[in-house]
GROMACS .gro file of C-alpha atoms in nm:
model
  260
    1UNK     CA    1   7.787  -2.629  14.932
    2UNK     CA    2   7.883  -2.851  15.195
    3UNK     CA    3   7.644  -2.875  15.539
    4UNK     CA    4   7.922  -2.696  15.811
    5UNK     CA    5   7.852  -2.390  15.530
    6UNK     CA    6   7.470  -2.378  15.530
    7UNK     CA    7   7.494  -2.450  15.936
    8UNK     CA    8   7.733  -2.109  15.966
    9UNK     CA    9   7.513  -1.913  15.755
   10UNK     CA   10   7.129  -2.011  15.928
   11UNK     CA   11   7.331  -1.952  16.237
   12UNK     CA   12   7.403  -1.531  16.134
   13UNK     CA   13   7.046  -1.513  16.027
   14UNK     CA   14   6.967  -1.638  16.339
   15UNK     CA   15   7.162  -1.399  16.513
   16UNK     CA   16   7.087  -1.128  16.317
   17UNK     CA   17   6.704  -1.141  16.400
   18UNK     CA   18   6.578  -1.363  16.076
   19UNK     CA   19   6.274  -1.577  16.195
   20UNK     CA   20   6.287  -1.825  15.889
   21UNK     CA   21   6.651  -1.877  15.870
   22UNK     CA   22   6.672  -2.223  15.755
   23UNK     CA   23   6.457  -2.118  15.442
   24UNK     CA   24   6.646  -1.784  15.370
   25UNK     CA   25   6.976  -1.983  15.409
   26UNK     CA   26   6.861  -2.243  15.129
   27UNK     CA   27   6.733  -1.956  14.938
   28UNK     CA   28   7.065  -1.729  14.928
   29UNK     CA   29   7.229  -2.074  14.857
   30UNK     CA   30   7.022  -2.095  14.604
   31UNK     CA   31   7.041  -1.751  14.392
   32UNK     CA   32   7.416  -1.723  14.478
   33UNK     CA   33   7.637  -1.748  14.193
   34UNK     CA   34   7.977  -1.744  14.365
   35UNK     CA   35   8.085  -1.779  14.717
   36UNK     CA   36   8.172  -1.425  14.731
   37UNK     CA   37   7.871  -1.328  14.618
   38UNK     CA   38   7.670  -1.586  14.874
   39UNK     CA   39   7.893  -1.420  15.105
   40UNK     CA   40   7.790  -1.068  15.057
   41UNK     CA   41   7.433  -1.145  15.025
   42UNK     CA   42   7.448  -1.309  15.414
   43UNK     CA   43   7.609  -0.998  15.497
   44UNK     CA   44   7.399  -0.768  15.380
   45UNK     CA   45   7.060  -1.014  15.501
   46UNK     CA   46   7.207  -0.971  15.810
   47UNK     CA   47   7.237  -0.625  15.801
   48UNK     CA   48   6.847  -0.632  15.801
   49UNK     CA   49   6.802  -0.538  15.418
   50UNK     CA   50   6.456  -0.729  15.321
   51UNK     CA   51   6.503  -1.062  15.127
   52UNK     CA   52   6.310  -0.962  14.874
   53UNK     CA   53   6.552  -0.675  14.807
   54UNK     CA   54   6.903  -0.937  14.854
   55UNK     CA   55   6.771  -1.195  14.593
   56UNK     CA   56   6.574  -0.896  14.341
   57UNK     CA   57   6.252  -1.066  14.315
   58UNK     CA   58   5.961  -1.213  14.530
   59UNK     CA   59   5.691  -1.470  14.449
   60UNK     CA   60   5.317  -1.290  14.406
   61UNK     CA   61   5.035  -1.514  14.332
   62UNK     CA   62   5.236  -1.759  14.145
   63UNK     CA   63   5.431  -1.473  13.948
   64UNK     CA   64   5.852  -1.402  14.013
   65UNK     CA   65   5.787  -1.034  14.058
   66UNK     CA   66   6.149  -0.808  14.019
   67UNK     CA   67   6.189  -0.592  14.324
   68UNK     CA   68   6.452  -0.337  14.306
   69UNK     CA   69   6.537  -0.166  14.613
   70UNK     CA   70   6.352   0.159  14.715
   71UNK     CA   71   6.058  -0.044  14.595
   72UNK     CA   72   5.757  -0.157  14.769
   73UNK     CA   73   5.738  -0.528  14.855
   74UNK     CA   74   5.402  -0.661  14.756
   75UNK     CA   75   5.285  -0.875  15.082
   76UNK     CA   76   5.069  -1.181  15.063
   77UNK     CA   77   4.737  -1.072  15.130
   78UNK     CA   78   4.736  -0.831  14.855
   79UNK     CA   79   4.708  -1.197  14.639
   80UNK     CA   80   4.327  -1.121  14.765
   81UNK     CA   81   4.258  -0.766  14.610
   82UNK     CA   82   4.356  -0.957  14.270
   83UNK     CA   83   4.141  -1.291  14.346
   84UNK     CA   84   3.865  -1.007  14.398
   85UNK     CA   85   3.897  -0.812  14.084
   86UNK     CA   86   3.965  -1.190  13.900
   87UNK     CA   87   3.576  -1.269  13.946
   88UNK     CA   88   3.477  -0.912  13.788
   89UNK     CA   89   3.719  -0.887  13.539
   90UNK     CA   90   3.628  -1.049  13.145
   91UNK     CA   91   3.852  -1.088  12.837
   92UNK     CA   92   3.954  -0.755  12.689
   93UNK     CA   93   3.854  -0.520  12.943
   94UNK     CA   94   4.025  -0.175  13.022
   95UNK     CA   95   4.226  -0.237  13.376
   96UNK     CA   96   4.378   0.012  13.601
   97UNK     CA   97   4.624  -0.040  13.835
   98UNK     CA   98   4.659   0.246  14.073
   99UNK     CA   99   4.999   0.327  14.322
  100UNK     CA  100   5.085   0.000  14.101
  101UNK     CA  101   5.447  -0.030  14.298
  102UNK     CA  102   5.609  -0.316  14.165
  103UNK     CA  103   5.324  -0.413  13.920
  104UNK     CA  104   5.264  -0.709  14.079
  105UNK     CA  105   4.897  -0.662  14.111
  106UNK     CA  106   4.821  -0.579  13.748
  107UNK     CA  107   5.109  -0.869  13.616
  108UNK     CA  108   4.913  -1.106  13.805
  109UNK     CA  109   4.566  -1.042  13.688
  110UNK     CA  110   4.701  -0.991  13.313
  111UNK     CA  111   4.877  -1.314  13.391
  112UNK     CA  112   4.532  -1.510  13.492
  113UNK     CA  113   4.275  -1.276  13.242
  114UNK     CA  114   4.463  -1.289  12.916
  115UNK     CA  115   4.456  -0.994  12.679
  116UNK     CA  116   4.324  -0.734  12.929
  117UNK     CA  117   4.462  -0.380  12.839
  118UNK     CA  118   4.683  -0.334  13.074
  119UNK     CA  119   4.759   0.055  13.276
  120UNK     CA  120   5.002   0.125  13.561
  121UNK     CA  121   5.053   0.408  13.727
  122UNK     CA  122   5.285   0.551  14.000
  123UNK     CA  123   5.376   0.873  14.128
  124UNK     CA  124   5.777   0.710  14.198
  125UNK     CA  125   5.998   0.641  13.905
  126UNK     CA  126   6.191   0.401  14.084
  127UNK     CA  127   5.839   0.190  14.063
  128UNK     CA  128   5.751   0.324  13.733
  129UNK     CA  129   6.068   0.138  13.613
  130UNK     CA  130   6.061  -0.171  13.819
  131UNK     CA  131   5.653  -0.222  13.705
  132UNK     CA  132   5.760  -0.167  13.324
  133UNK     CA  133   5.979  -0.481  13.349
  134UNK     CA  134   5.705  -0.696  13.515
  135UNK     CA  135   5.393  -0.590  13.331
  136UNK     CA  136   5.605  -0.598  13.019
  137UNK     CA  137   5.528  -0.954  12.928
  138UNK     CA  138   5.175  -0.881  12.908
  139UNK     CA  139   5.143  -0.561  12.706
  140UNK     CA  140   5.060  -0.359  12.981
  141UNK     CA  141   5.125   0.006  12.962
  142UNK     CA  142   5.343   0.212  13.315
  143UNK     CA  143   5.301   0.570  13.353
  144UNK     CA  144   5.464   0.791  13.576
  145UNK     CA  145   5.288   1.050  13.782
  146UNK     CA  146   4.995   1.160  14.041
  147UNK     CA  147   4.696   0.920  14.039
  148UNK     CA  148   4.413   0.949  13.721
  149UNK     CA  149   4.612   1.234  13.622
  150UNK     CA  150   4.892   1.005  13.421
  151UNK     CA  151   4.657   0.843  13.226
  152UNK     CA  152   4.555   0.915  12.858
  153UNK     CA  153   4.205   1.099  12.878
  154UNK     CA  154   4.060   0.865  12.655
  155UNK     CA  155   4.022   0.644  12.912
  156UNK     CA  156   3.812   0.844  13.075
  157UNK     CA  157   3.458   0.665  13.132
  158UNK     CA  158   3.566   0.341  12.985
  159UNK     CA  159   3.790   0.177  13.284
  160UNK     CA  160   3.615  -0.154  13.371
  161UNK     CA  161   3.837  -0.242  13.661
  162UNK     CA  162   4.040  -0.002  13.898
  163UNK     CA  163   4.258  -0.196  14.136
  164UNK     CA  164   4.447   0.024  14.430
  165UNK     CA  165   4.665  -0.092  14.664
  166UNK     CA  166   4.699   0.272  14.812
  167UNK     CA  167   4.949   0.384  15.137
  168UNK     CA  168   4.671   0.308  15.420
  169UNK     CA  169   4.940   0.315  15.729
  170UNK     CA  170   4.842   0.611  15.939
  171UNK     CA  171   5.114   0.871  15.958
  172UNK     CA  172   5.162   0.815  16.338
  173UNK     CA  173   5.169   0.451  16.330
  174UNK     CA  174   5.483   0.404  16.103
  175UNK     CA  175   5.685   0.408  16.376
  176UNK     CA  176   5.505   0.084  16.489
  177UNK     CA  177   5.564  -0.104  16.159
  178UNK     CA  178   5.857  -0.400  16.157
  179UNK     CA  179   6.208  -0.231  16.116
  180UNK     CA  180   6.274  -0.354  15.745
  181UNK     CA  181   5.992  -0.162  15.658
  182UNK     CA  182   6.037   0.121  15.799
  183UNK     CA  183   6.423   0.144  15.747
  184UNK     CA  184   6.421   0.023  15.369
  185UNK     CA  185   6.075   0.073  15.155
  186UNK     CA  186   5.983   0.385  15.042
  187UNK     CA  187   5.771   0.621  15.290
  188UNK     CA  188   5.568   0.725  15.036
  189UNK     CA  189   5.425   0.357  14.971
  190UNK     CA  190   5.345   0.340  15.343
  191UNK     CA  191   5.216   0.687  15.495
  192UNK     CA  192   4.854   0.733  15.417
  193UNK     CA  193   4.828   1.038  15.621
  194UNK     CA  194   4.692   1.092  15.952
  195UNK     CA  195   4.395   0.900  15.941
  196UNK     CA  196   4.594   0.664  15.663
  197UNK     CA  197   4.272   0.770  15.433
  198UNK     CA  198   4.387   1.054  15.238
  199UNK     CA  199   4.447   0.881  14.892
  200UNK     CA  200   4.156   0.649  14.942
  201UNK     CA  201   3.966   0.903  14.904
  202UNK     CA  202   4.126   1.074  14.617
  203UNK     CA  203   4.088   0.782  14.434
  204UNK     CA  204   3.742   0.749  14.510
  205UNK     CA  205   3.679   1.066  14.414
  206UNK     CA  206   3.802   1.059  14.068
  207UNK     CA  207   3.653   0.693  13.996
  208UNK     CA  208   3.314   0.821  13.902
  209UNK     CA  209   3.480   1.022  13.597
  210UNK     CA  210   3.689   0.740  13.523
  211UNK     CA  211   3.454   0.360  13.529
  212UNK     CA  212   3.234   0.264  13.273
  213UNK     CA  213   2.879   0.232  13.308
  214UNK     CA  214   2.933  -0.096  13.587
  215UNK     CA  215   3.268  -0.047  13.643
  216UNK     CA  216   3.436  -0.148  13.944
  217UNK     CA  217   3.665   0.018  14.201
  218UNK     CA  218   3.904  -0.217  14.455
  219UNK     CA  219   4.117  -0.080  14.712
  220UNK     CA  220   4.274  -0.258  15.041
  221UNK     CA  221   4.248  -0.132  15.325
  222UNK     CA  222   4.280  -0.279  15.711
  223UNK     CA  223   3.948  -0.425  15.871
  224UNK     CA  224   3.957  -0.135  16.096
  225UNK     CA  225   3.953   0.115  15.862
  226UNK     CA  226   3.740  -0.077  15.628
  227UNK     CA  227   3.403   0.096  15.781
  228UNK     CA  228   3.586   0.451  15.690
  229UNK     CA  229   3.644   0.357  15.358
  230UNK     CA  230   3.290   0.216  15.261
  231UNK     CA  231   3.139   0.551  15.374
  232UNK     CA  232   3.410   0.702  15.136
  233UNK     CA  233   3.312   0.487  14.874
  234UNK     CA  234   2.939   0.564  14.925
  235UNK     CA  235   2.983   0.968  14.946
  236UNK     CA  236   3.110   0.952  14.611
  237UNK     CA  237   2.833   0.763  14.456
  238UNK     CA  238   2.950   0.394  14.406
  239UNK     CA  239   2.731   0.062  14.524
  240UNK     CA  240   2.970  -0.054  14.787
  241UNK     CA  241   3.090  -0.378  14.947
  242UNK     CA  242   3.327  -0.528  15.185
  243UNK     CA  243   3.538  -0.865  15.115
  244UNK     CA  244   3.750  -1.008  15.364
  245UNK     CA  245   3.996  -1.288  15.390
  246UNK     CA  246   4.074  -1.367  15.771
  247UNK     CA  247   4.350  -1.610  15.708
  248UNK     CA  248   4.507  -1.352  15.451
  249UNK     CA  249   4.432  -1.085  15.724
  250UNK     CA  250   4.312  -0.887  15.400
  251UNK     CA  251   4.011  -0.658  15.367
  252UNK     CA  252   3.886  -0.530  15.008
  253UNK     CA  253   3.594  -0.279  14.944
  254UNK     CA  254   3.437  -0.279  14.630
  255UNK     CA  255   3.297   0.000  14.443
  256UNK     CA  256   3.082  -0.017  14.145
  257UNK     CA  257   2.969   0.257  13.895
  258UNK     CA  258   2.585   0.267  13.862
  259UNK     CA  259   2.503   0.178  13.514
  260UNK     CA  260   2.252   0.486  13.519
   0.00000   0.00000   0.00000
């Protein structure tokens, strides 16, 4: 690829709006097999599709995650809900990964942990697939379908660790999110109802039934919602705390089962 090519191409992600054009241009250069297909992906970059959704894959906490389109795209400071269930996790235990997506949060802790048991779930089969191919390599398990309700009942007081990256984006505040969001991933992986609560505390709810004696509960949520959740947590009987990462911009609260 000669340097009058790469210059044309940063120059239409420039244009088009792309704030790191230099590095997507080197990146499409990259994954492109063929001219024509360099080519189309430009086009179609420029269009305003989401990188992650041109090349098929993003980077999650040192993982290369598949992303299919209609997918969500994990973002960086989820990397903190895993480094937060990585200190209470141990060898073997029973993991959950709830509104899983992708899979990349459950991959990646499977990926640091080591022979965890491994369950996804999402209500999307668009997700359902894309998370079988990335959890795959660890043994984890995908199901399809509404929250604790996909899961085998056996499970049922013996989860160690539930991790949820839940929709927390207030209904009335998508239209404020940036335009490849709201234009390309699916709505349902973004609207979290009015107050951007509603399956926070549906998953709260159920946790009780589902954690062993000790068990924890993660979800993210936004620093100003993370008061909201905490008294969410607490209504439904779990020993809460709040974790935050300010250079992430990530908030976690953390639930955990009494043990009596």
């Amino acid at each position: 690829m000669d340097d009058q090519t790469e210059k044309s191409i940063i120059n239409m992600l420039r244009t088009s709006g792309c704030v790191f054009a230099e590095e997507e241009a080197r990146l499409l250069i990259f994954e492109a097999r063929t001219l024509e297909e360099l080519k189309k992906m430009v086009e179609i970059r420029s269009g305003g599709m989401p990188m992650e959704y041109v090349i098929g894959y993003t980077e999650f906490c040192g993982l290369r995650i598949e992303i299919d389109p209609d997918v969500f795209v994990p973002r960086r400071r989820s990397e903190f809900l895993v480094h937060q269930a990585e200190y209470l996790t141990c060898i073997g235990d029973i993991v959950v990964d709830l509104c899983c997506g992708s899979g990349a949060v459950g991959a990646s802790l499977a990926a640091t942990l080591e022979r965890v048991d491994l369950y996804s779930v999402d209500i999307d089969p668009a997700a359902v697939r894309c998370a079988g191919r990335n959890i795959a390599t660890y043994r984890g398990r995908v199901f399809e379908g509404d929250l604790y309700t996909a899961l085998p009942p056996s499970l049922k007081g013996s989860v160690n660790i539930v991790v949820a990256n839940t929709p927390y984006v207030p209904t009335n505040a998508i239209k404020l999110l940036p335009r490849e969001a709201r234009l390309y991933e699916p709505m349902i992986a973004l609207d979290g109802g009015i107050e951007g609560l509603d399956l926070q505390r549906r998953v709260a709810k159920e946790a009780p039934l589902w954690l062993a004696p000790g068990g924890h509960l993660l979800v993210e949520t936004s620093e100003r919602q993370a008061s909201q959740t905490v008294e969410i947590f607490c209504s439904n009987g779990l020993i809460t705390k709040v974790a935050r990462d300010y250079e992430l911009d990530a908030t976690v609260v953390i639930g955990t089962n009494p043990d009596n």
